[in-house]
Coordinates of C-alpha atoms and ligand atoms in Angstrom, one line a residue:
Chain A
M9 CA 129.7 78.2 64.8
R10 CA 131.1 81.5 64.6
V11 CA 129.3 84.0 66.8
K12 CA 129.8 87.8 67.4
L13 CA 129.9 89.1 71.0
T14 CA 129.6 92.9 71.5
V15 CA 131.4 93.7 74.7
Q16 CA 131.4 97.0 76.4
K17 CA 135.0 97.9 77.3
F18 CA 136.0 100.6 79.9
D19 CA 139.1 101.4 81.4
P20 CA 139.0 104.5 83.5
E21 CA 142.7 105.1 83.4
Q22 CA 142.6 105.4 79.7
D23 CA 139.2 106.0 78.4
V24 CA 137.0 109.0 78.6
K25 CA 133.8 106.7 78.5
P26 CA 132.9 103.2 77.9
H27 CA 133.0 102.0 74.1
N28 CA 132.0 98.6 72.5
R29 CA 133.9 96.0 70.7
D30 CA 133.0 93.3 68.4
Y31 CA 134.8 89.9 68.9
F32 CA 134.2 86.7 66.7
V33 CA 134.6 83.4 68.3
E34 CA 133.9 79.8 67.5
A35 CA 131.3 78.4 69.7
G36 CA 129.3 75.1 70.0
R37 CA 125.9 73.9 71.7
E38 CA 127.5 73.9 75.1
T39 CA 129.4 77.2 75.1
T40 CA 128.7 79.6 77.9
V41 CA 129.3 83.3 77.6
L42 CA 132.2 82.9 80.2
A43 CA 133.8 80.4 78.0
A44 CA 133.6 82.7 75.1
L45 CA 135.0 85.6 77.0
M46 CA 137.9 83.3 78.4
K47 CA 138.5 82.4 74.6
I48 CA 138.7 86.0 73.5
K49 CA 141.2 86.9 76.4
A50 CA 143.3 84.0 75.5
E51 CA 143.1 84.3 71.7
I52 CA 142.2 87.8 70.6
D53 CA 142.6 90.4 73.7
G54 CA 144.5 90.0 76.6
T55 CA 143.3 93.3 78.2
L56 CA 139.8 91.9 78.4
T57 CA 139.0 92.0 82.2
F58 CA 136.3 89.9 84.0
R59 CA 135.9 88.1 87.4
A60 CA 135.3 84.3 87.2
S61 CA 136.4 81.6 89.3
C62 CA 134.2 78.3 89.9
R63 CA 132.8 78.1 86.3
A64 CA 129.6 76.3 87.8
A65 CA 127.3 79.1 89.2
I66 CA 128.7 78.3 92.8
C67 CA 131.2 81.2 93.7
G68 CA 129.2 84.3 92.5
S69 CA 131.9 85.8 90.9
C70 CA 130.9 86.3 87.2
P71 CA 127.5 88.3 87.1
M72 CA 127.3 90.8 84.2
Q73 CA 124.8 92.4 81.9
I74 CA 124.3 90.1 79.1
N75 CA 121.8 91.1 76.6
G76 CA 120.2 93.7 78.9
S77 CA 119.9 91.9 82.3
Q78 CA 122.1 90.7 84.9
K79 CA 123.3 86.9 84.6
L80 CA 126.0 84.6 85.4
A81 CA 128.5 84.3 82.6
C82 CA 129.2 80.8 83.5
R83 CA 125.6 79.9 83.4
T84 CA 124.7 81.5 80.3
S85 CA 124.4 79.6 77.1
I86 CA 125.5 81.5 73.9
F87 CA 123.1 79.5 71.9
E88 CA 120.1 80.4 74.1
E89 CA 121.0 84.1 74.1
L90 CA 121.2 84.0 70.2
E91 CA 117.9 82.3 69.9
H92 CA 116.4 84.5 72.3
H93 CA 117.9 88.0 71.3
Q94 CA 119.5 87.2 67.9
K95 CA 122.8 88.9 69.3
I96 CA 125.1 88.8 72.2
S97 CA 125.8 92.1 74.0
V98 CA 127.9 91.9 77.3
G99 CA 128.8 94.7 79.7
P100 CA 129.3 95.4 83.4
M101 CA 126.5 95.0 86.0
A102 CA 124.3 98.2 86.2
N103 CA 124.3 100.6 89.0
M104 CA 127.7 99.8 90.3
P105 CA 131.0 102.0 89.7
V106 CA 133.1 100.1 87.0
I107 CA 136.5 99.3 87.7
K108 CA 137.6 97.8 84.4
D109 CA 135.3 96.2 81.8
M110 CA 133.1 93.7 83.4
V111 CA 134.7 94.2 86.8
V112 CA 132.7 96.4 89.2
Q113 CA 133.3 97.8 92.6
M114 CA 131.2 95.2 95.1
D115 CA 131.9 97.6 98.2
P116 CA 128.3 99.0 98.2
F117 CA 127.0 95.4 98.1
W118 CA 129.3 94.2 101.1
E119 CA 128.5 97.2 103.0
K120 CA 124.8 96.4 102.9
I121 CA 125.3 92.6 103.8
R122 CA 127.5 93.9 106.8
A123 CA 124.7 96.3 107.7
V124 CA 122.3 93.5 108.5
T125 CA 124.8 92.0 110.9
P126 CA 125.0 88.6 109.2
Y127 CA 125.8 86.3 112.1
V128 CA 124.0 84.6 114.9
I129 CA 124.0 86.8 117.9
S130 CA 123.8 84.8 121.1
S131 CA 125.2 84.8 124.7
D132 CA 126.0 81.1 124.2
D133 CA 129.6 80.7 124.6
G134 CA 129.5 77.1 123.1
E135 CA 128.5 75.8 126.5
R136 CA 124.8 75.2 125.9
P137 CA 123.8 72.0 123.7
I138 CA 123.1 72.6 120.2
P139 CA 119.2 72.9 119.9
T140 CA 118.9 70.2 117.2
E141 CA 115.2 70.1 117.4
A142 CA 114.4 73.7 116.9
L143 CA 117.1 73.8 114.1
K144 CA 115.3 71.1 112.2
T145 CA 112.5 73.4 110.8
I146 CA 115.1 76.0 110.1
Q147 CA 115.7 74.6 106.4
T148 CA 111.9 75.1 105.5
D149 CA 111.7 78.2 107.2
L150 CA 114.4 79.7 105.3
E151 CA 112.3 79.2 102.1
N152 CA 115.6 79.1 100.1
A153 CA 117.0 82.5 101.6
D154 CA 120.3 80.6 102.2
A155 CA 121.0 79.7 98.7
C156 CA 122.3 83.1 98.1
I157 CA 126.1 83.2 96.4
M158 CA 126.5 86.9 97.1
C159 CA 126.7 87.4 93.3
G160 CA 125.2 91.0 93.5
A161 CA 123.0 90.6 90.5
C162 CA 119.6 91.5 92.4
L163 CA 121.2 94.8 93.8
S164 CA 122.4 95.7 90.4
A165 CA 118.9 95.2 88.9
C166 CA 117.1 96.7 91.9
N167 CA 114.8 99.6 90.9
S168 CA 114.9 101.1 94.2
F169 CA 118.5 101.1 94.8
E170 CA 119.0 102.9 91.4
A171 CA 116.9 105.7 92.6
S172 CA 118.3 105.6 96.3
D173 CA 121.6 104.1 96.9
Q174 CA 121.2 104.1 100.7
F175 CA 118.5 101.4 100.3
L176 CA 119.6 98.1 102.0
G177 CA 118.5 96.1 98.9
P178 CA 117.3 92.8 98.0
A179 CA 120.4 90.4 98.9
A180 CA 120.9 92.1 102.2
L181 CA 117.3 91.9 103.2
A182 CA 117.2 88.2 102.0
K183 CA 119.9 87.6 104.3
A184 CA 118.0 89.3 107.4
I185 CA 115.3 86.7 107.2
R186 CA 117.9 84.1 108.1
F187 CA 118.3 85.6 111.4
Q188 CA 114.8 86.0 112.0
V189 CA 114.1 82.3 111.7
D190 CA 117.2 81.1 113.5
P191 CA 116.4 79.8 116.9
R192 CA 119.9 80.4 118.3
D193 CA 119.6 84.1 117.6
E194 CA 118.7 86.4 120.5
Q195 CA 118.1 89.7 118.7
H196 CA 115.3 88.8 116.5
D197 CA 113.0 91.9 117.7
T198 CA 115.8 94.3 117.7
R199 CA 116.8 93.1 114.1
L200 CA 113.3 93.3 112.8
N201 CA 112.8 97.0 114.5
A202 CA 115.9 98.2 112.8
L203 CA 114.6 97.2 109.3
Q204 CA 111.8 99.3 109.8
E205 CA 113.9 102.4 109.3
S206 CA 114.6 104.3 106.3
N207 CA 116.4 102.4 103.7
G208 CA 114.7 99.2 105.2
I209 CA 112.0 96.8 104.2
W210 CA 109.5 99.5 103.3
D211 CA 111.7 101.0 100.6
C212 CA 111.3 98.2 98.2
V213 CA 109.0 98.9 95.3
R214 CA 108.0 95.6 94.5
C215 CA 109.4 95.8 90.9
V216 CA 110.3 91.9 90.9
S217 CA 113.6 92.5 89.2
C218 CA 115.5 90.7 91.8
V219 CA 113.2 87.6 91.6
Q220 CA 113.9 87.7 87.9
V221 CA 117.5 87.9 87.9
C222 CA 118.6 85.9 90.9
P223 CA 120.6 82.8 89.5
K224 CA 119.5 80.9 92.8
D225 CA 116.0 81.3 92.9
V226 CA 116.4 83.1 96.4
Q227 CA 113.3 85.4 95.5
P228 CA 114.6 88.3 97.7
M229 CA 111.4 90.3 97.1
E230 CA 109.3 87.6 98.4
Q231 CA 111.8 87.4 101.3
I232 CA 111.3 91.1 102.0
V233 CA 107.2 90.5 101.7
R234 CA 107.8 88.0 104.5
L235 CA 109.8 90.5 106.6
R236 CA 106.9 93.0 106.1
R237 CA 104.4 90.3 107.0
R238 CA 106.4 89.2 110.3
S239 CA 106.5 93.1 111.2
I240 CA 102.7 93.4 111.1
E241 CA 102.2 90.1 112.9
K242 CA 104.7 91.3 115.8
G243 CA 102.6 94.6 116.1
L244 CA 104.9 97.0 114.2
T245 CA 102.3 98.8 112.4
D246 CA 102.9 102.4 112.8
S247 CA 105.0 102.9 109.9
V248 CA 103.2 104.2 106.5
G249 CA 104.4 101.2 104.7
A250 CA 102.8 98.7 107.3
R251 CA 99.6 101.0 107.2
H252 CA 99.6 100.7 103.5
I253 CA 99.1 97.0 104.0
T254 CA 96.6 97.1 107.0
K255 CA 94.5 99.9 105.6
F256 CA 94.4 98.5 102.3
V257 CA 93.1 95.1 103.8
K258 CA 90.6 96.8 105.8
I259 CA 89.0 98.9 102.9
V260 CA 88.7 96.0 100.7
G261 CA 87.2 93.9 103.4
E262 CA 84.7 96.4 103.8
E263 CA 83.8 97.9 100.5
G264 CA 84.9 95.0 98.2
R265 CA 87.2 97.2 96.2
L266 CA 90.0 99.8 96.9
N267 CA 88.9 103.2 97.4
E268 CA 91.6 105.5 96.2
A269 CA 90.5 108.4 98.2
R270 CA 90.3 106.6 101.5
L271 CA 93.7 104.7 101.7
P272 CA 95.9 107.9 101.4
I273 CA 93.9 109.4 104.3
M274 CA 94.0 106.3 106.4
M275 CA 97.7 105.7 105.7
T276 CA 98.9 109.2 106.4
W277 CA 96.4 109.8 109.3
G278 CA 98.2 111.5 112.2
S279 CA 101.1 112.8 110.3
L280 CA 100.4 116.3 109.5
K281 CA 103.2 116.8 107.3
K282 CA 102.2 113.7 105.0
M283 CA 98.7 114.9 105.0
L284 CA 99.6 118.4 103.8
R285 CA 101.5 116.6 101.1
I286 CA 98.4 114.8 99.8
I287 CA 95.8 117.2 100.3
P288 CA 96.7 119.7 97.3
L289 CA 97.0 116.7 95.0
G290 CA 93.7 115.3 96.2
I291 CA 92.0 118.6 95.3
K292 CA 93.4 118.7 91.8
M293 CA 92.4 115.0 91.3
L294 CA 89.1 116.0 92.5
L295 CA 88.8 118.9 90.0
H296 CA 89.8 116.7 87.2
G297 CA 87.2 113.9 88.0
K298 CA 89.8 111.6 89.5
A299 CA 89.1 111.3 93.0
P300 CA 86.3 108.7 93.8
I301 CA 84.8 110.4 96.9
T302 CA 81.7 108.1 96.8
P303 CA 82.4 104.5 97.7
H304 CA 82.4 101.8 95.1
K305 CA 78.8 100.2 95.1
V306 CA 79.6 96.6 94.5
P307 CA 76.9 94.3 94.1
D308 CA 77.2 90.9 96.1
V309 CA 79.6 92.8 98.4
H310 CA 78.4 90.4 101.3
E311 CA 80.3 87.8 99.3
I312 CA 83.6 89.4 99.6
Q313 CA 82.9 90.5 103.2
A314 CA 82.2 86.8 103.9
I315 CA 85.6 85.8 102.4
F316 CA 87.3 88.2 104.8
K317 CA 85.2 87.4 107.7
R318 CA 86.0 83.7 107.2
K319 CA 89.6 84.3 107.1
Q320 CA 89.4 86.4 110.4
E321 CA 87.7 83.8 112.0
S322 CA 90.0 81.1 111.0
K323 CA 93.0 83.0 112.3
R324 CA 91.5 83.3 116.0
Chain B
M1 CA 85.6 86.8 70.6
K2 CA 83.9 87.5 73.9
Y3 CA 85.5 88.1 77.2
A4 CA 84.6 88.8 80.9
Y5 CA 85.7 92.3 81.3
Y6 CA 87.3 92.8 84.6
P7 CA 88.1 96.7 84.9
G8 CA 89.9 96.7 88.2
C9 CA 89.3 99.4 90.9
A10 CA 91.5 102.1 89.1
A11 CA 89.3 102.3 86.0
K12 CA 86.2 102.4 88.3
G13 CA 87.9 104.9 90.6
A14 CA 90.7 107.4 90.0
A15 CA 91.2 106.6 86.4
P16 CA 87.6 106.5 85.0
E17 CA 88.9 107.6 81.6
L18 CA 90.6 104.4 81.3
H19 CA 87.3 102.6 81.5
Q20 CA 85.7 105.1 79.1
A21 CA 88.4 104.7 76.5
T22 CA 88.3 100.9 76.8
M23 CA 84.7 100.8 75.8
K24 CA 85.2 103.1 73.0
V25 CA 87.8 100.9 71.6
V26 CA 86.3 97.5 72.1
Q27 CA 83.1 98.6 70.7
K28 CA 84.6 99.9 67.6
L29 CA 86.6 96.7 67.1
G30 CA 83.7 94.4 67.8
I31 CA 85.4 92.7 70.8
E32 CA 82.3 91.5 72.8
I33 CA 82.6 91.8 76.5
K34 CA 80.7 91.2 79.4
E35 CA 81.6 93.4 82.3
L36 CA 82.0 91.4 85.7
M37 CA 79.7 94.0 87.7
A38 CA 80.3 92.6 91.0
F39 CA 84.0 92.3 90.8
N40 CA 86.3 92.8 93.8
C41 CA 89.9 94.2 94.1
C42 CA 92.6 91.8 93.0
G43 CA 94.9 93.1 96.1
A44 CA 97.4 94.7 93.8
G45 CA 99.8 92.4 95.5
V46 CA 99.2 94.2 98.7
I47 CA 96.6 91.9 100.1
T48 CA 98.9 89.1 99.0
E49 CA 101.6 90.6 101.2
A50 CA 99.2 90.6 104.2
D51 CA 97.9 87.0 103.6
P52 CA 98.4 85.1 100.6
D53 CA 95.5 82.8 101.0
L54 CA 93.2 85.9 101.4
A55 CA 94.2 87.1 98.0
Y56 CA 94.1 83.6 96.5
T57 CA 90.5 83.4 97.6
L58 CA 89.6 86.8 96.4
N59 CA 91.1 86.2 92.9
A60 CA 89.5 82.8 92.7
R61 CA 86.2 84.5 93.1
T62 CA 86.8 86.5 90.2
L63 CA 88.1 83.6 88.0
A64 CA 85.1 81.3 89.2
T65 CA 82.6 84.0 88.2
A66 CA 84.0 84.3 84.7
E67 CA 84.2 80.4 84.5
K68 CA 80.5 80.1 85.2
D69 CA 80.2 81.9 81.8
H70 CA 82.7 79.9 80.0
L71 CA 84.8 83.1 79.3
D72 CA 88.3 84.3 79.6
I73 CA 88.9 87.5 81.3
M74 CA 90.2 90.8 79.7
T75 CA 92.1 93.2 82.0
V76 CA 92.9 96.7 81.3
C77 CA 95.4 97.2 84.1
G78 CA 99.0 95.8 84.4
T79 CA 99.1 95.3 88.0
C80 CA 95.5 93.6 87.9
Q81 CA 97.0 91.3 85.1
G82 CA 100.1 90.3 87.0
V83 CA 98.0 89.7 90.2
L84 CA 94.9 88.0 88.8
G85 CA 96.9 86.3 86.0
G86 CA 99.7 85.3 88.4
I87 CA 97.4 83.8 91.0
N88 CA 95.3 82.1 88.2
K89 CA 98.5 80.3 86.9
K90 CA 99.5 79.2 90.3
L91 CA 95.8 78.0 91.0
Q92 CA 96.0 76.0 87.8
G93 CA 99.3 74.5 88.3
D94 CA 98.7 73.4 92.0
D95 CA 95.7 71.0 92.8
A96 CA 96.3 71.1 96.3
L97 CA 96.4 75.0 96.5
R98 CA 93.2 75.1 94.4
A99 CA 91.5 72.6 96.5
R100 CA 92.6 74.5 99.7
I101 CA 91.3 77.7 98.5
N102 CA 88.1 76.3 96.8
V103 CA 87.2 75.3 100.5
A104 CA 87.4 78.8 101.4
L105 CA 85.7 80.1 98.4
K106 CA 82.6 77.8 98.6
E107 CA 82.2 78.4 102.3
S108 CA 82.0 82.1 101.8
T109 CA 80.3 82.4 98.2
G110 CA 79.1 79.2 97.0
L111 CA 81.5 79.1 94.0
E112 CA 84.1 76.9 92.9
Y113 CA 86.9 77.5 90.3
H114 CA 88.1 74.5 88.3
G115 CA 91.0 76.3 86.5
T116 CA 89.7 76.9 83.1
V117 CA 89.9 80.4 82.5
E118 CA 92.8 82.5 81.0
V119 CA 93.5 86.1 82.2
K120 CA 94.5 88.4 79.2
H121 CA 95.3 92.2 79.2
L122 CA 93.9 94.1 76.4
Q123 CA 97.3 94.6 75.0
W124 CA 97.8 90.8 74.7
I125 CA 94.2 90.3 73.2
L126 CA 95.1 93.1 70.5
V127 CA 98.4 91.4 69.4
K128 CA 97.2 87.8 69.8
D129 CA 93.6 87.1 69.6
F130 CA 92.5 90.1 67.6
G131 CA 95.9 90.4 65.4
I132 CA 97.8 93.6 64.3
D133 CA 96.8 93.2 60.9
A134 CA 92.9 93.3 61.8
L135 CA 93.7 96.0 64.1
K136 CA 95.2 98.1 61.3
T137 CA 92.0 98.3 59.3
F138 CA 90.6 100.1 61.9
I139 CA 93.0 102.8 62.0
S140 CA 91.7 105.9 60.3
H141 CA 93.8 108.5 61.7
P142 CA 97.5 107.2 61.8
L143 CA 99.6 109.1 64.1
T144 CA 102.5 109.3 61.5
D145 CA 105.4 111.2 62.5
L146 CA 104.7 111.0 66.2
S147 CA 107.2 109.1 68.4
I148 CA 105.4 107.2 71.3
A149 CA 107.7 105.9 74.2
P150 CA 106.0 102.6 75.4
F151 CA 106.1 102.2 79.4
Y152 CA 105.2 98.8 80.3
G153 CA 105.8 98.9 84.1
C154 CA 106.4 95.9 86.2
Y155 CA 103.7 93.3 86.7
I156 CA 102.8 93.0 83.1
L157 CA 106.2 91.5 82.5
R158 CA 107.4 90.2 85.9
P159 CA 107.8 87.7 87.1
S160 CA 108.0 85.8 83.8
S161 CA 107.4 82.4 85.5
T162 CA 103.7 83.7 85.5
S163 CA 103.5 86.2 82.9
R164 CA 104.9 84.7 79.6
F165 CA 103.3 87.0 76.9
D166 CA 106.3 89.1 76.4
D167 CA 109.8 88.5 76.8
W168 CA 110.4 90.5 79.9
E169 CA 114.0 91.5 79.0
N170 CA 112.8 92.5 75.5
P171 CA 109.1 93.1 75.2
V172 CA 107.4 94.0 72.0
S173 CA 103.9 93.9 72.4
L174 CA 103.5 97.8 72.9
E175 CA 106.0 98.5 70.1
K176 CA 103.7 96.4 67.7
L177 CA 100.8 98.4 68.6
I178 CA 102.6 101.7 68.4
Q179 CA 103.5 100.7 64.9
A180 CA 100.2 99.6 64.1
I181 CA 98.9 103.0 64.4
G182 CA 101.5 104.5 62.2
A183 CA 103.7 105.9 65.1
H184 CA 107.2 105.4 66.1
P185 CA 108.0 103.6 69.1
V186 CA 110.9 105.3 71.2
P187 CA 113.5 102.7 72.5
Y188 CA 114.8 103.7 75.9
D189 CA 116.0 101.6 79.0
G190 CA 113.2 102.6 81.3
R191 CA 110.2 101.1 79.6
T192 CA 110.4 97.9 81.7
K193 CA 111.3 99.7 85.1
C194 CA 109.1 100.8 88.0
C195 CA 107.0 103.8 88.1
G196 CA 107.7 104.5 91.8
F197 CA 103.7 104.1 92.5
P198 CA 103.9 101.5 95.2
V199 CA 106.0 103.8 97.5
F200 CA 104.5 107.4 96.8
L201 CA 102.9 107.9 100.3
E202 CA 105.9 105.9 102.1
K203 CA 108.7 107.6 100.1
E204 CA 107.8 110.1 98.0
K205 CA 111.5 111.0 97.3
I206 CA 112.4 107.5 95.8
A207 CA 109.1 107.6 93.6
L208 CA 109.5 111.1 92.4
S209 CA 113.1 110.3 91.3
M210 CA 111.6 107.4 89.3
V211 CA 108.9 109.3 87.6
G212 CA 111.6 112.0 86.6
E213 CA 113.9 109.4 85.3
R214 CA 111.6 107.6 83.3
I215 CA 109.6 110.4 81.7
G216 CA 113.1 112.3 81.5
E217 CA 114.7 109.5 79.4
A218 CA 111.6 109.1 77.3
K219 CA 111.6 112.8 76.4
E220 CA 115.7 112.7 75.9
K221 CA 114.9 109.9 73.3
G222 CA 112.4 111.9 71.4
G223 CA 109.1 110.8 72.7
D224 CA 106.1 112.7 72.0
A225 CA 104.1 111.0 74.5
M226 CA 104.3 108.0 76.6
V227 CA 101.8 105.1 76.8
T228 CA 101.3 102.7 79.4
P229 CA 99.0 99.5 79.9
C230 CA 98.7 100.1 83.7
P231 CA 96.6 102.7 85.3
L232 CA 98.8 102.9 88.4
C233 CA 101.8 103.9 86.3
H234 CA 99.6 106.3 84.6
M235 CA 98.9 107.9 87.9
S236 CA 102.3 107.8 88.8
L237 CA 103.5 109.6 85.6
D238 CA 100.7 111.7 85.2
I239 CA 99.5 113.0 88.5
Y240 CA 103.1 113.2 90.0
Q241 CA 104.6 114.6 87.0
E242 CA 104.8 118.4 88.2
R243 CA 106.3 117.2 91.4
A244 CA 108.7 115.0 89.7
E245 CA 109.7 117.9 87.4
K246 CA 110.4 120.0 90.3
N247 CA 112.4 117.4 91.9
R248 CA 114.4 116.7 89.0
Q249 CA 115.3 120.5 88.6
R250 CA 116.2 120.9 92.4
E251 CA 118.2 117.3 92.7
K252 CA 119.5 117.0 89.3
G253 CA 119.9 120.7 87.8
F254 CA 117.8 120.0 85.0
T255 CA 116.1 123.0 83.7
E256 CA 113.6 122.1 81.1
K257 CA 110.1 121.0 81.6
L258 CA 109.0 117.4 81.6
D259 CA 105.7 118.2 79.6
M260 CA 104.9 114.8 78.8
P261 CA 101.5 113.6 77.8
I262 CA 100.6 110.2 79.5
L263 CA 98.4 108.0 77.8
H264 CA 96.4 104.9 78.7
L265 CA 96.7 102.2 75.8
P266 CA 93.1 102.5 74.7
Q267 CA 93.5 106.2 74.5
L268 CA 96.2 106.0 72.2
L269 CA 94.6 103.4 70.1
G270 CA 91.2 105.3 70.2
L271 CA 92.8 108.7 69.0
A272 CA 94.2 106.7 65.8
M273 CA 90.8 105.2 65.5
G274 CA 89.3 108.7 65.2
F275 CA 87.8 109.4 68.6
T276 CA 88.4 112.8 70.0
P277 CA 90.4 113.3 73.0
D278 CA 87.3 114.1 74.8
E279 CA 85.4 111.0 74.0
L280 CA 88.7 109.2 75.4
G281 CA 88.5 111.2 78.6
M282 CA 91.7 113.0 78.1
K283 CA 90.6 116.2 80.1
R284 CA 90.9 114.1 83.3
H285 CA 94.7 113.9 83.0
L286 CA 96.6 116.5 85.1
S287 CA 99.6 116.5 82.9
P288 CA 99.6 118.6 79.8
T289 CA 98.0 117.0 76.6
G290 CA 97.3 120.2 74.8
S291 CA 100.4 120.3 72.4
F292 CA 100.3 116.7 71.7
I293 CA 96.6 116.9 70.7
D294 CA 97.6 119.9 68.4
K295 CA 100.3 117.6 66.9
I296 CA 97.7 115.0 66.1
E297 CA 95.0 117.5 64.8
S298 CA 97.5 119.2 62.6
Q299 CA 98.1 115.8 60.9
N300 CA 94.6 114.9 60.2
Ligands
SF4_21 S1 111.5 93.9 94.3 FE1 112.2 95.3 95.8 S2 114.3 94.5 96.5 FE2 113.7 93.4 94.6 S3 114.7 94.6 93.0 FE3 112.6 95.4 93.3 S4 112.8 97.2 94.6 FE4 114.7 96.0 94.8
SF4_22 S1 120.0 86.9 96.4 FE1 120.5 86.0 94.2 S2 121.0 87.6 93.0 FE2 121.1 88.4 94.9 S3 123.4 88.1 95.5 FE3 122.1 86.4 96.1 S4 122.3 84.9 94.6 FE4 123.0 87.0 93.7
FES23 S1 132.3 81.5 87.7 FE1 131.4 81.3 89.8 S2 129.6 81.8 89.5 FE2 130.3 82.1 87.7

């Protein structure tokens, strides 16, 4: 079958801005977007530029925007895309500087990976026996965080990164959990402390985009959530982000529903600056009948309280 | 067509106009509902962050309550839909998980959930169960010539493993509803992105930049108003709009005002069914709706 690929081309040395070009190629049931691009490069347009290597979703070189979201070109079927979108549009990953056509600057991605110190820190100089027993559970504890092939698709899709390029981002934070569960690492607490900082785990907006695009089901957002949970378990409860969780749970445990007037006060309690930010909004909401100052009255609230109580007791 | 109605905390708290507009619209359409009066918070994903089993048990209580009446659940909040609907899919698909959660649920409430309930957002109910053609027969005041920017938000679309109604890459249900009321849906990238709500108190700057981007793009593409199926997105885009506008002017050098009315889905439909802005609680919005209402009134 003859199919049309609309490809975004951009050569910063020649073009003022990116432009689209349509290519027509023969494709069969098994043809991938990467195979089609290679065919175009070989037969139609030798200038077409993209990265690829393994052609088997292993090396992580070939992520690009295909029909609007980040996908590995070597794993994306032309047929399925056509079925789904009735068209095929291809472009470089979003939110990263374009070098040429589909090739983007990956430096921001690698900087973030480096920022989480992606290796085991240990005083062992190779003398100690390998802790085989302790290492047995690591595979389950990782919950697939180690499946990452460093393609950068998640960072490109990350809504928080788009708004704030200093955010450590999904892949680096998913990498960070690896060193929380590795029994050989001696810096668990220092590492976790560092992730509380601005640009760390509390900057994720939970938009689920990383989970959605990751070709290896690393579920970066879920890994970030694990880091958050771990932080609270280890007593790192002072950040506004941590309080968002603990106070939310406290309010629903008492009232059965979220009280939107109480939560901001409890979250920002103690920080005059933050409180001064919310008070004017609170007043405006009040004037518009949007500040629920009276607590929710929930019938059978004892049932909800019982669920929380049972949970607390089981934790003890 | 009868549903157990799960309003969610926002529609019963900071966004009462959503509940108000929902009641008007479902009554007019003859969709029967039984409100879950004793409902609990779905946890908004936050309780899941603290303790997944706790969130599962809370949502199992909601599901079990609807199940007793043999009713599917109608939500009006994208976040509730994502959380309650997502947990429902997990409980339905994993017998061991459901058994474990049922132990906790039964001990604390006497209830048990068997996995027979479906959770559907009003948006989905209208497109699928009620039907666009049927809906059209209720449109007495079509919003012809108006451009409405659909804003889906995150949880009604993602993760697609548990939220399959729309295609997350290219959802169409809001567009269909906008067309049904005679208006023109605005195409723009931001429609499936985050509104910033989850980090407003932690990272106001990130959140404001998101609000500014979303509204700015919708405006640039010609939107007269934005519509959302999620009251939390509504809060972001409505309550924080003024700050986002200032932030956008300060950080990015824009001069124009955002001036964007933000409507809850049932408000938009309600307007096209002839309800007045007051009846739909639009006075409660913080961002300006005046010029939009004038445009509608000049048409009818
Ligand atoms: S869930 Fe968090 S880390 Fe993942 S893409 Fe969204 S903001 Fe980024
Ligand atoms: S987490 Fe997934 S999407 Fe992100 S870099 Fe690793 S493999 Fe790619
Ligand atoms: S070419 Fe290696 S992942 Fe696609």
